[in-house]
XYZ file of C-alpha atoms in Angstrom:
199
model
C 14.768 -11.572 -9.275
C 12.462 -12.381 -6.361
C 12.641 -15.644 -4.436
C 9.177 -16.528 -5.721
C 10.215 -16.197 -9.352
C 13.474 -18.036 -8.618
C 11.474 -20.873 -7.100
C 9.216 -21.086 -10.160
C 12.208 -21.085 -12.490
C 13.978 -23.818 -10.538
C 10.805 -25.914 -10.264
C 9.998 -25.848 -13.964
C 13.662 -26.230 -14.933
C 14.066 -29.365 -12.841
C 10.927 -30.857 -14.384
C 11.660 -30.233 -18.036
C 9.442 -27.171 -18.214
C 6.401 -28.893 -16.731
C 4.146 -26.814 -14.511
C 2.304 -29.748 -12.997
C 1.990 -29.275 -9.241
C 3.627 -25.853 -9.403
C 0.633 -23.867 -8.147
C 0.334 -25.984 -5.008
C 4.086 -25.893 -4.391
C 4.325 -22.106 -4.701
C 1.393 -21.495 -2.361
C 2.725 -24.026 0.142
C 6.108 -22.266 0.195
C 5.121 -18.592 -0.048
C 1.385 -18.365 0.615
C -0.016 -16.444 3.591
C -2.884 -14.126 4.523
C -2.000 -10.493 5.113
C -3.284 -6.940 4.955
C -1.639 -5.107 2.064
C -0.965 -1.359 2.214
C 0.074 0.701 -0.807
C 0.932 4.365 -0.175
C 1.399 6.828 -3.029
C 2.654 10.413 -2.882
C 0.553 13.059 -4.555
C 1.655 15.758 -6.965
C 4.545 14.119 -8.812
C 3.924 15.736 -12.205
C 3.202 19.240 -10.917
C 6.039 19.224 -8.408
C 8.693 17.989 -10.823
C 7.668 20.465 -13.518
C 7.746 23.381 -11.109
C 10.711 22.480 -8.900
C 12.589 19.664 -10.697
C 13.088 15.974 -10.026
C 15.765 16.459 -7.347
C 13.354 18.505 -5.249
C 10.742 15.747 -5.545
C 13.333 13.133 -4.576
C 13.921 15.120 -1.374
C 10.183 14.979 -0.669
C 10.220 11.217 -1.250
C 13.061 10.887 1.228
C 11.106 12.896 3.805
C 8.073 10.649 3.337
C 10.196 7.528 3.762
C 11.941 8.804 6.883
C 8.618 9.737 8.454
C 6.891 6.471 7.471
C 9.412 3.903 8.730
C 9.093 4.441 12.506
C 5.297 4.649 12.201
C 5.305 1.391 10.247
C 7.328 -0.269 13.001
C 5.006 1.003 15.730
C 2.022 -0.649 14.050
C 3.688 -4.033 13.397
C 3.976 -3.457 9.668
C 6.609 -5.067 7.468
C 8.096 -2.990 4.692
C 8.161 -4.832 1.376
C 9.893 -2.027 -0.478
C 9.947 1.613 -1.415
C 9.532 2.075 -5.162
C 9.763 5.615 -6.565
C 7.185 7.558 -4.510
C 5.333 4.446 -3.317
C 5.489 2.472 -0.095
C 4.480 -1.205 -0.135
C 3.908 -2.962 3.195
C 2.022 -5.808 4.848
C 0.359 -6.148 8.252
C -1.167 -9.018 10.238
C -4.628 -7.421 10.090
C -6.379 -4.302 8.732
C -6.647 -2.378 12.023
C -2.874 -1.954 12.163
C -2.625 -0.652 8.595
C -5.477 1.780 9.230
C -3.866 2.995 12.452
C -0.597 3.550 10.627
C -2.248 5.655 7.948
C -4.141 7.716 10.513
C -0.899 8.469 12.339
C 1.088 9.058 9.152
C -1.373 11.530 7.630
C -1.628 13.341 10.951
C 2.159 13.617 11.184
C 2.370 14.907 7.613
C -0.345 17.480 8.347
C 1.660 18.826 11.269
C 4.884 18.839 9.270
C 3.205 20.579 6.332
C 1.967 23.426 8.547
C 5.502 24.827 8.785
C 6.400 24.382 5.111
C 5.688 26.283 1.926
C 3.239 24.868 -0.596
C 5.927 23.347 -2.822
C 7.566 21.597 0.123
C 4.509 19.823 1.482
C 4.130 16.055 1.309
C 0.699 14.490 0.897
C -0.115 10.839 0.417
C -2.974 8.566 -0.567
C -3.362 4.889 0.302
C -5.149 1.688 -0.627
C -5.679 -1.296 1.679
C -6.913 -4.834 1.025
C -6.678 -8.115 2.894
C -6.418 -11.654 1.603
C -4.205 -14.525 0.511
C -0.951 -13.441 -1.133
C 2.410 -14.846 -2.130
C 5.013 -13.159 0.062
C 8.790 -13.219 -0.027
C 11.364 -10.744 1.188
C 11.149 -7.705 -1.070
C 8.218 -8.912 -3.150
C 4.596 -10.002 -3.041
C 1.859 -11.008 -5.472
C -1.889 -11.615 -5.382
C -5.324 -10.062 -5.733
C -4.934 -8.117 -2.480
C -1.741 -6.536 -3.812
C -3.427 -5.615 -7.089
C -6.500 -4.136 -5.416
C -4.542 -2.149 -2.828
C -2.382 -0.751 -5.637
C -5.430 0.183 -7.704
C -7.035 1.960 -4.748
C -3.929 3.746 -3.515
C -2.393 4.763 -6.825
C -5.326 5.204 -9.208
C -8.433 6.074 -7.196
C -7.363 7.757 -3.965
C -6.393 11.406 -3.815
C -4.411 13.360 -1.230
C -5.245 12.336 2.366
C -7.641 9.605 1.248
C -7.332 6.036 2.532
C -9.470 3.689 0.443
C -10.276 0.139 1.487
C -12.138 -2.889 0.195
C -15.295 -4.279 1.775
C -13.189 -7.085 3.314
C -10.993 -4.561 5.128
C -13.996 -2.537 6.261
C -15.776 -5.592 7.690
C -12.688 -6.805 9.565
C -11.925 -3.324 10.892
C -15.507 -2.728 12.030
C -15.382 -5.958 14.037
C -12.245 -4.679 15.794
C -13.929 -1.301 16.370
C -12.658 2.234 16.715
C -12.872 3.222 13.052
C -15.418 4.813 10.744
C -15.864 4.627 6.975
C -17.969 6.301 4.316
C -18.907 4.807 0.969
C -16.598 5.844 -1.847
C -18.429 4.015 -4.615
C -18.408 0.796 -6.568
C -15.560 0.182 -8.982
C -15.112 -2.576 -11.514
C -12.048 -4.791 -11.550
C -11.350 -7.999 -13.442
C -13.802 -10.462 -11.953
C -16.523 -8.782 -9.918
C -17.321 -5.178 -8.975
C -15.764 -4.083 -5.699
C -17.422 -1.772 -3.192
C -14.866 0.759 -1.994
C -14.913 2.649 1.310
C -12.973 5.656 2.582
C -11.525 5.792 6.078
C -12.775 8.736 8.117
C -9.663 10.353 9.565
C -9.608 11.958 13.007
C -8.091 15.364 12.214
């Protein structure tokens, strides 16, 4: 169980099940503002049907081994690997975008010397905002949106971002985006943008 959920359990348990003041206490203890990156590998169903789950697990391992040093170089903090996903946080969007540009470029070069069934391709979603963060876990709207973009909407070699990420990244400079479209989430519609990769 995560430290955040442990904290909630201990808080309510020590107060007879009352949740009064809990929201403020949780945010005071675990709240922060971060850029959230969710990376998803493409082709799970096709690859496992054609080559088997062990082959796909080898591809996951290759993705993880390639991603970790790139993550470190761009000041990212790994939250966890989960199946064929990578979950990480960064101080600001420009670092997450730089990581994905480098990672996709490195995968492109690696894929050039491999057969079709041995190639690794990824998609990603990025959002920025207030989240609850503890070692190995995080929660919040930015986590949900980054997951939606990276896992559900993006396809191979696409990095999708929210308008918040785009605005912050454009202020920092050195990046370009194209409109991907407007997508509805609980609450309000969100304008989504795609990072233009230098390839």
